[in-house]
mmCIF file of N, CA and C in Angstrom:
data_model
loop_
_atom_site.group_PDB
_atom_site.id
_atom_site.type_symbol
_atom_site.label_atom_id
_atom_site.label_comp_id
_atom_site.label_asym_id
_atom_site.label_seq_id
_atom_site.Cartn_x
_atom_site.Cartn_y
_atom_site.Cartn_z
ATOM 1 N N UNK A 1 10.621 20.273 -0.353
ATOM 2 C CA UNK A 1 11.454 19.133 -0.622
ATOM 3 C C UNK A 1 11.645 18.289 0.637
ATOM 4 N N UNK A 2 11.935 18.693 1.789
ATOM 5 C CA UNK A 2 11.923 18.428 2.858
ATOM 6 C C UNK A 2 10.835 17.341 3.778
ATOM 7 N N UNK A 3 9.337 18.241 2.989
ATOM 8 C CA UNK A 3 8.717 17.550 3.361
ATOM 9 C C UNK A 3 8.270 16.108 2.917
ATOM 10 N N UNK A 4 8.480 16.234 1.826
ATOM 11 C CA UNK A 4 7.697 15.141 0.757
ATOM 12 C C UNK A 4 9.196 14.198 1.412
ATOM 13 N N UNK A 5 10.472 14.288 1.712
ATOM 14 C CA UNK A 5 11.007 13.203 2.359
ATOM 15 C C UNK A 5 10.829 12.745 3.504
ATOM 16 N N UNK A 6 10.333 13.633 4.267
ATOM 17 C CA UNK A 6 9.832 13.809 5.478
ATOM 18 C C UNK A 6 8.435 12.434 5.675
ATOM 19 N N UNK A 7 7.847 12.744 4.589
ATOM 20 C CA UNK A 7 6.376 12.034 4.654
ATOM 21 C C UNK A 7 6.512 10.599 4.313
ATOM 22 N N UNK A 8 7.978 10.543 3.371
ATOM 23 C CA UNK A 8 7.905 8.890 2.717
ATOM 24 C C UNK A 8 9.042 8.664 3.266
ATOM 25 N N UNK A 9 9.832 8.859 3.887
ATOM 26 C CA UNK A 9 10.997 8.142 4.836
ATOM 27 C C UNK A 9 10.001 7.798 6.571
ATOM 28 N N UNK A 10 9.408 8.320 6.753
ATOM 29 C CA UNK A 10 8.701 8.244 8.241
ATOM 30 C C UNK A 10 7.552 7.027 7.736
ATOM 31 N N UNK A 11 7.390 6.961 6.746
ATOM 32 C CA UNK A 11 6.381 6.064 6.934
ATOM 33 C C UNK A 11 6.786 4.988 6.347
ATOM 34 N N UNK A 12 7.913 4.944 5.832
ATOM 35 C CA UNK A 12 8.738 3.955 5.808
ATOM 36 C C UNK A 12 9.381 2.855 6.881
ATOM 37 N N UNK A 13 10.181 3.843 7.510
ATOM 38 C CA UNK A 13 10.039 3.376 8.904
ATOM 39 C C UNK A 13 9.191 3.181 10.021
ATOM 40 N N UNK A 14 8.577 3.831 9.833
ATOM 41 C CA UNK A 14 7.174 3.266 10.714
ATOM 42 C C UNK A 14 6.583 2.046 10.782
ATOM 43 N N UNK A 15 6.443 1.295 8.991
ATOM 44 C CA UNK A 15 6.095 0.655 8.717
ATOM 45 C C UNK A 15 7.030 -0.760 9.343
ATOM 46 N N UNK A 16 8.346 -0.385 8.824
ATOM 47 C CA UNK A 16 9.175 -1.376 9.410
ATOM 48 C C UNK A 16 9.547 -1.431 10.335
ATOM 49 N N UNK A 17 9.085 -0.173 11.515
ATOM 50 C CA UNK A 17 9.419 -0.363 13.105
ATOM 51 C C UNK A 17 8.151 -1.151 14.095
ATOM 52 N N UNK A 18 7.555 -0.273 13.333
ATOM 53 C CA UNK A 18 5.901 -0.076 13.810
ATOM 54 C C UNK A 18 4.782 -1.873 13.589
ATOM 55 N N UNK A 19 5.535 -2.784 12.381
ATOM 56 C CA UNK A 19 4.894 -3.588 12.419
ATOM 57 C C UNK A 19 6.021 -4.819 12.425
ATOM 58 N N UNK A 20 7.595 -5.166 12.312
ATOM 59 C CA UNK A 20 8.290 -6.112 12.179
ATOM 60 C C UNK A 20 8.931 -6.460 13.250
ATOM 61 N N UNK A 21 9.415 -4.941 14.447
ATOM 62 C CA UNK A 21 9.617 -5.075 15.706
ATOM 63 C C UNK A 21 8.141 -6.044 16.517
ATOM 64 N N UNK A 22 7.082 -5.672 16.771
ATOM 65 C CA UNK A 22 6.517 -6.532 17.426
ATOM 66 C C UNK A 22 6.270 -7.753 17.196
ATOM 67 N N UNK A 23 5.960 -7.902 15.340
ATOM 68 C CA UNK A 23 5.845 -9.500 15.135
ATOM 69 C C UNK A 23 6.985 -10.204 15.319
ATOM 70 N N UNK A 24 8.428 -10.131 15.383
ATOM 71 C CA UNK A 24 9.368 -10.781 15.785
ATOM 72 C C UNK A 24 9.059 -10.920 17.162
ATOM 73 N N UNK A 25 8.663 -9.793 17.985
ATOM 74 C CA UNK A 25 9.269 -10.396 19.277
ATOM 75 C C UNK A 25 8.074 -11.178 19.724
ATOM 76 N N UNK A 26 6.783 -10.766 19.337
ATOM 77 C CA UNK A 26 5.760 -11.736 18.935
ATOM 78 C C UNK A 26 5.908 -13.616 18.865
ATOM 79 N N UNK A 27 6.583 -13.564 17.902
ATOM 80 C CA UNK A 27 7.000 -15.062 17.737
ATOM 81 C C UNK A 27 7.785 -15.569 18.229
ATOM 82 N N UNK A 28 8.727 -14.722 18.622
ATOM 83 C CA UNK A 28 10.177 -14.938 19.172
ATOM 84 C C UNK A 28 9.607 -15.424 20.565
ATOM 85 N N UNK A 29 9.043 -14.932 21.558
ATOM 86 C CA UNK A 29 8.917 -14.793 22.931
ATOM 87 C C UNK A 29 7.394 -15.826 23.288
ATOM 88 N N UNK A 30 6.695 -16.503 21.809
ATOM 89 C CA UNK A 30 5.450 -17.298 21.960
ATOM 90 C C UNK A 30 5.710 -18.634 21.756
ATOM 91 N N UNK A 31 7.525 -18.276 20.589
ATOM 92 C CA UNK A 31 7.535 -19.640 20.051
ATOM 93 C C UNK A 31 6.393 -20.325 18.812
ATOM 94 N N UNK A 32 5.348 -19.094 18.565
ATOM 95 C CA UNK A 32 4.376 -19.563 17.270
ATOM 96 C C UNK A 32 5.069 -20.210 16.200
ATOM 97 N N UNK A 33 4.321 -20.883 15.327
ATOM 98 C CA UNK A 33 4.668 -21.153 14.682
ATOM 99 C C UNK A 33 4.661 -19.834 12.993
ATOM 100 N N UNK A 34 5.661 -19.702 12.129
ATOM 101 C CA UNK A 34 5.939 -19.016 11.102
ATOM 102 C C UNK A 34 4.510 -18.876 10.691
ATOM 103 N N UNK A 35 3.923 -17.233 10.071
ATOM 104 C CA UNK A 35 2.687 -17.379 9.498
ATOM 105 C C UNK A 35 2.877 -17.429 8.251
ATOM 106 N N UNK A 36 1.954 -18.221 7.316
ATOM 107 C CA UNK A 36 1.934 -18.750 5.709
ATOM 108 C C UNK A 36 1.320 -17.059 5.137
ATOM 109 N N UNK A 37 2.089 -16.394 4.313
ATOM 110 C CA UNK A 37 1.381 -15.240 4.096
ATOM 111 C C UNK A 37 1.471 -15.403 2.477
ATOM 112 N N UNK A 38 -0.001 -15.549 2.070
ATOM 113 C CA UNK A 38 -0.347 -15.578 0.034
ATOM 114 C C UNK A 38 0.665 -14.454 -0.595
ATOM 115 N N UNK A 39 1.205 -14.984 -1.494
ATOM 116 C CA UNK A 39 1.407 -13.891 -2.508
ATOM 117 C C UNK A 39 1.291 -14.279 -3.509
ATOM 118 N N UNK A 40 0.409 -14.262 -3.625
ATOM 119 C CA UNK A 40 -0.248 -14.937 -5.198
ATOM 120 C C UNK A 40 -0.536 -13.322 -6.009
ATOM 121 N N UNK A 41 -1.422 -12.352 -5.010
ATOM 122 C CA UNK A 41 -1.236 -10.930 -6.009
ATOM 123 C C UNK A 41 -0.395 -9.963 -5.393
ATOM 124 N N UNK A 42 0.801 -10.465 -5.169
ATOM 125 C CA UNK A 42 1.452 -9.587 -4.938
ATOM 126 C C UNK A 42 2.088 -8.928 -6.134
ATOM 127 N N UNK A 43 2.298 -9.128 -7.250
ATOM 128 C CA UNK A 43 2.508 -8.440 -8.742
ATOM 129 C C UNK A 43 1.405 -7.386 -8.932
ATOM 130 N N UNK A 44 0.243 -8.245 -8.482
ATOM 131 C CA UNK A 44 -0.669 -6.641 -9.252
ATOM 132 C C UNK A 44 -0.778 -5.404 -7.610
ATOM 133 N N UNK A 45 -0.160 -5.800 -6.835
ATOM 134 C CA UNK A 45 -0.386 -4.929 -5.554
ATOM 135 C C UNK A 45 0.914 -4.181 -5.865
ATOM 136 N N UNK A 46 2.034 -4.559 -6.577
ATOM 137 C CA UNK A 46 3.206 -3.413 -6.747
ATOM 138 C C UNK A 46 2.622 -2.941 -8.079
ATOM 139 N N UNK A 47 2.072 -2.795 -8.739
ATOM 140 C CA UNK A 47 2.100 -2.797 -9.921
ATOM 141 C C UNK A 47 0.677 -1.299 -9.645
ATOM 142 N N UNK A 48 -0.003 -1.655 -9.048
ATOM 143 C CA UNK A 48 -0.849 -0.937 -8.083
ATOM 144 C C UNK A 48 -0.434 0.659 -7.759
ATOM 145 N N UNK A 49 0.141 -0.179 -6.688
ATOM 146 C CA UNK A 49 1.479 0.917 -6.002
ATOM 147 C C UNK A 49 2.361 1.796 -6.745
ATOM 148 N N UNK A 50 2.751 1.498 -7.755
ATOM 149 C CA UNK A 50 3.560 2.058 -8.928
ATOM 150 C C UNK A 50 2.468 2.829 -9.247
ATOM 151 N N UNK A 51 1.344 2.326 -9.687
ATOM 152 C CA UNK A 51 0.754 3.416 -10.552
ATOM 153 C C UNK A 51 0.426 4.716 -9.931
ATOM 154 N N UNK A 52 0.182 4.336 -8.360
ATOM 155 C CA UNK A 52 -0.450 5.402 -7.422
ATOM 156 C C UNK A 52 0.937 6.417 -7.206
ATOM 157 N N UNK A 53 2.201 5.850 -7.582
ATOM 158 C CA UNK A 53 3.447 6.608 -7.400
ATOM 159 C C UNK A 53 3.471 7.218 -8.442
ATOM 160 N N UNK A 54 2.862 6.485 -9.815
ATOM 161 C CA UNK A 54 3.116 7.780 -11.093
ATOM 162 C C UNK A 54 2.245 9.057 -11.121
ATOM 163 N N UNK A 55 0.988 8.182 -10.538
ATOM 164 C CA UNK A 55 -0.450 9.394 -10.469
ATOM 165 C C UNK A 55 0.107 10.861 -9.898
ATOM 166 N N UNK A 56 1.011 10.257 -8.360
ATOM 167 C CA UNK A 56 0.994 11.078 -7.609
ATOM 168 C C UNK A 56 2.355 12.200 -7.917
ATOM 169 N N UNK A 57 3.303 11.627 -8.615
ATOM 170 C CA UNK A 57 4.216 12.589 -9.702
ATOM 171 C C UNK A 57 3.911 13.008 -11.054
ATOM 172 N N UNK A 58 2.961 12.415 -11.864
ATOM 173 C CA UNK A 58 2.257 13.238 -12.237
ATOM 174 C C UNK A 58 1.810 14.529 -11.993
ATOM 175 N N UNK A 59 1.219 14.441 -10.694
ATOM 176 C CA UNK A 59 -0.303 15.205 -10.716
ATOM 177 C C UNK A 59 1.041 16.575 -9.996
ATOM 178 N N UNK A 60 1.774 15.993 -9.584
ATOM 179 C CA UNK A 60 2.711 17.322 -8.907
ATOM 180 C C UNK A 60 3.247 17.701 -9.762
ATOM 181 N N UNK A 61 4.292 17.351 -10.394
ATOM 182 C CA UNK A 61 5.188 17.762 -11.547
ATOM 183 C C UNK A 61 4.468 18.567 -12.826
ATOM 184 N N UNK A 62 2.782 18.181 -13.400
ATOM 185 C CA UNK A 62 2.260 18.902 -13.769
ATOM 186 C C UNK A 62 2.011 20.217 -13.166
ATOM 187 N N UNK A 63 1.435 20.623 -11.951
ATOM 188 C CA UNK A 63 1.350 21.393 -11.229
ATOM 189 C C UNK A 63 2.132 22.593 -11.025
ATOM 190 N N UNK A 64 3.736 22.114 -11.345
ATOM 191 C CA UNK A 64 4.841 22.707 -10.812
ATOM 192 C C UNK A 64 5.304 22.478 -9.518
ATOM 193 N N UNK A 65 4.861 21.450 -8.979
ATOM 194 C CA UNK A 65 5.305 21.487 -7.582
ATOM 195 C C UNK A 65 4.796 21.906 -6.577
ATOM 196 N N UNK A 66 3.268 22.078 -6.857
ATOM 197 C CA UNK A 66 2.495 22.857 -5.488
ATOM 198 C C UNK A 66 1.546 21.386 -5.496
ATOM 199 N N UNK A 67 0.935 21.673 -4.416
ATOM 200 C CA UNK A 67 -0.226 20.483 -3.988
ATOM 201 C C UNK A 67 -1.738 21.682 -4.365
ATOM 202 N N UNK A 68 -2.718 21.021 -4.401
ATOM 203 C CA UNK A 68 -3.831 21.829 -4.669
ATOM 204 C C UNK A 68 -5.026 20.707 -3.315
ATOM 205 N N UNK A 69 -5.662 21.181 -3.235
ATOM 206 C CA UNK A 69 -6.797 20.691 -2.282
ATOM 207 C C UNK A 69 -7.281 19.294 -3.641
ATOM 208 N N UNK A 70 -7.350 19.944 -5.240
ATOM 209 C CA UNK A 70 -7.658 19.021 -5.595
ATOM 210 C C UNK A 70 -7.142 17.518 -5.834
ATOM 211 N N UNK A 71 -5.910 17.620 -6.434
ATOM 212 C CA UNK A 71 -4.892 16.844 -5.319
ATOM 213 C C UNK A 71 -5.144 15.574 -4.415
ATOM 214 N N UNK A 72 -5.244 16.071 -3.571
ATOM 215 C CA UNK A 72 -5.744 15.465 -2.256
ATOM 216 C C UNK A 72 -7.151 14.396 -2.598
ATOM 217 N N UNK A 73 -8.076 15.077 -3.083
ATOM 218 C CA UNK A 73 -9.165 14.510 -3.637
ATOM 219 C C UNK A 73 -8.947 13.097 -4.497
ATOM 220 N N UNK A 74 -7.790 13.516 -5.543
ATOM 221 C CA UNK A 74 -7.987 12.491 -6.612
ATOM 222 C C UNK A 74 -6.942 10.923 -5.941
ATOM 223 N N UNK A 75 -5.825 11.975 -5.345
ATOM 224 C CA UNK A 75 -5.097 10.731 -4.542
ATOM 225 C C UNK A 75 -6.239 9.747 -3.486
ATOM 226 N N UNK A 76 -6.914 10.750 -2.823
ATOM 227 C CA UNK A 76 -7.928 9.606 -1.495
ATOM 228 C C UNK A 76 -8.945 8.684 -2.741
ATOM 229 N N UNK A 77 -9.267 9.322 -3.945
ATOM 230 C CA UNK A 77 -10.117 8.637 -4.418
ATOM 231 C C UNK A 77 -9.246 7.421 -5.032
ATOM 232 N N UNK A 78 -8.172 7.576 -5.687
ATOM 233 C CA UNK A 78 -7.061 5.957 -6.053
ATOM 234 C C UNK A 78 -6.802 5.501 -4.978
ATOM 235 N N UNK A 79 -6.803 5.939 -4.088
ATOM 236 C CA UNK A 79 -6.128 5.308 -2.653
ATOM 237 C C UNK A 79 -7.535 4.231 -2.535
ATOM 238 N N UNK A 80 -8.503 4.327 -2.657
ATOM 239 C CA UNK A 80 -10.090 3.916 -1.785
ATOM 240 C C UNK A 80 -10.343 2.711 -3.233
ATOM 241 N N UNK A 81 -9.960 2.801 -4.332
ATOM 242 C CA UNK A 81 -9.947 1.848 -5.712
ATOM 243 C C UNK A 81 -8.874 0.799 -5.350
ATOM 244 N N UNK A 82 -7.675 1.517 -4.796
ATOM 245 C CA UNK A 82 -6.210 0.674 -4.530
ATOM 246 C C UNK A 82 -6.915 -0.464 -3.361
ATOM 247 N N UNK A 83 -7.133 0.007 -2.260
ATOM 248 C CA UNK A 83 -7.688 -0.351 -1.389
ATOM 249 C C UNK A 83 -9.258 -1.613 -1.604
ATOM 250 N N UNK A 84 -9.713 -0.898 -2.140
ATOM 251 C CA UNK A 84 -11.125 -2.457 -2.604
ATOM 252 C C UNK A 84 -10.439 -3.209 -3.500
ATOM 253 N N UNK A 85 -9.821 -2.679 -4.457
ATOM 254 C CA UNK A 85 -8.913 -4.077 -5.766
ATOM 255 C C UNK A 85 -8.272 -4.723 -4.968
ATOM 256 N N UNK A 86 -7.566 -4.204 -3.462
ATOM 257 C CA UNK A 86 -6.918 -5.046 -2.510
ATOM 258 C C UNK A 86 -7.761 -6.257 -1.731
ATOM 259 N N UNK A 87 -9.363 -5.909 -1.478
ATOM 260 C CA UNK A 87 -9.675 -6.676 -0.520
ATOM 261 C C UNK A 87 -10.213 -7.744 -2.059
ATOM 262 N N UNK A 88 -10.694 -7.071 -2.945
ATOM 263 C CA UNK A 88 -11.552 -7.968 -4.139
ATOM 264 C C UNK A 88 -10.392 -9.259 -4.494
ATOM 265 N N UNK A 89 -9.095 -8.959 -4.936
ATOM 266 C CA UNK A 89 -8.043 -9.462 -4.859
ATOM 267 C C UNK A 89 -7.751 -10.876 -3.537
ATOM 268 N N UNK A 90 -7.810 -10.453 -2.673
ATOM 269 C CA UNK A 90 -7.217 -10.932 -0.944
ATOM 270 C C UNK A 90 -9.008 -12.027 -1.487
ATOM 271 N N UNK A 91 -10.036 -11.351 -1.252
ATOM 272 C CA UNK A 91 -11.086 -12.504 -1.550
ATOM 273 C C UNK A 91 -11.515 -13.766 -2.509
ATOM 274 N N UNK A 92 -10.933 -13.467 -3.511
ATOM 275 C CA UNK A 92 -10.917 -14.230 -4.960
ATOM 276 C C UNK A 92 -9.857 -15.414 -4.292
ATOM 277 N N UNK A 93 -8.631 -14.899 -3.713
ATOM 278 C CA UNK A 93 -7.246 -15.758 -3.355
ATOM 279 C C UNK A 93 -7.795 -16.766 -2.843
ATOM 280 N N UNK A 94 -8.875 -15.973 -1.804
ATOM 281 C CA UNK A 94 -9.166 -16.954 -0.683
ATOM 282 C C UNK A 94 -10.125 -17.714 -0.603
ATOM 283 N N UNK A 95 -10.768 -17.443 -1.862
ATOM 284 C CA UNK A 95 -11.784 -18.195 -2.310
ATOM 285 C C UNK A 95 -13.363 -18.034 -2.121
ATOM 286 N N UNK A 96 -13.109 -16.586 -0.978
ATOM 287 C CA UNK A 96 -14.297 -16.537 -0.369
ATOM 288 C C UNK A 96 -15.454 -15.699 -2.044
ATOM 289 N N UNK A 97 -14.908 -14.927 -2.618
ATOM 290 C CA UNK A 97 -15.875 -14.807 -3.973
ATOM 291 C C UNK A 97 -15.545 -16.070 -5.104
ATOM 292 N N UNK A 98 -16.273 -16.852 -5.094
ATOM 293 C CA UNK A 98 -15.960 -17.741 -6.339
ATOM 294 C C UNK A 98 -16.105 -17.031 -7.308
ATOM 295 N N UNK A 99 -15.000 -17.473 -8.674
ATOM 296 C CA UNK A 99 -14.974 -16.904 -9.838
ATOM 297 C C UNK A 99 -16.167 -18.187 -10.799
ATOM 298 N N UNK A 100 -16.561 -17.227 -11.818
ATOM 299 C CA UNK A 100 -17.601 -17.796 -12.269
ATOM 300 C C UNK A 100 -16.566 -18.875 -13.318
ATOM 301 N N UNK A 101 -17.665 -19.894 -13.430
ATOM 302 C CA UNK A 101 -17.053 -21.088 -14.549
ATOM 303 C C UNK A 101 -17.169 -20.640 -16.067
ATOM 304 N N UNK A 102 -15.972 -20.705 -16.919
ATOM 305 C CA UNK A 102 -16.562 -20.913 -18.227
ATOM 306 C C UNK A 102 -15.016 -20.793 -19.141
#
């Protein structure tokens, strides 16, 4: 129990130490100007995320609460799908894959 808070509170904060501390002081201390950041898929990137949160209580709660090596497997393999629907997504936005006409 410990751990599994252990793993998603630390990388929680990490996330928000680890990347919001420097871009403030980043801008703060350059004077840049604000960066324009898309969220055009940001619905299907939580929506994403959710699912990889049900997979991953799923796959435990079936289990009983143990992790299995296999596990591990099926999470890196949604993680690596989550991850390309992210860049396929981020590319379409940006225009760099044109969507076909019709």
């Amino acid at each position: 129990n410990m751990a599994v808070s252990n793993a998603l509170g630390s990388n929680i904060f990490d996330i928000q130490l680890g990347l919001g501390v420097p871009w403030f002081l980043s801008t703060l201390l350059t004077r840049q100007k604000p960066l324009p950041i898309s969220t055009h898929g940001l619905p299907i990137y939580v929506l994403m995320l959710f699912g990889e949160l049900v997979l991953f209580l799923s796959l435990v709660k079936f289990s009983k609460w143990t992790l299995h090596v296999w596990h591990g497997w099926v999470l890196l393999s949604s993680y690596l799908v989550y991850v390309g629907a992210s860049i396929v997504i981020d590319y379409l936005d940006r225009g760099v894959i044109p969507l076909p006409e019709g």
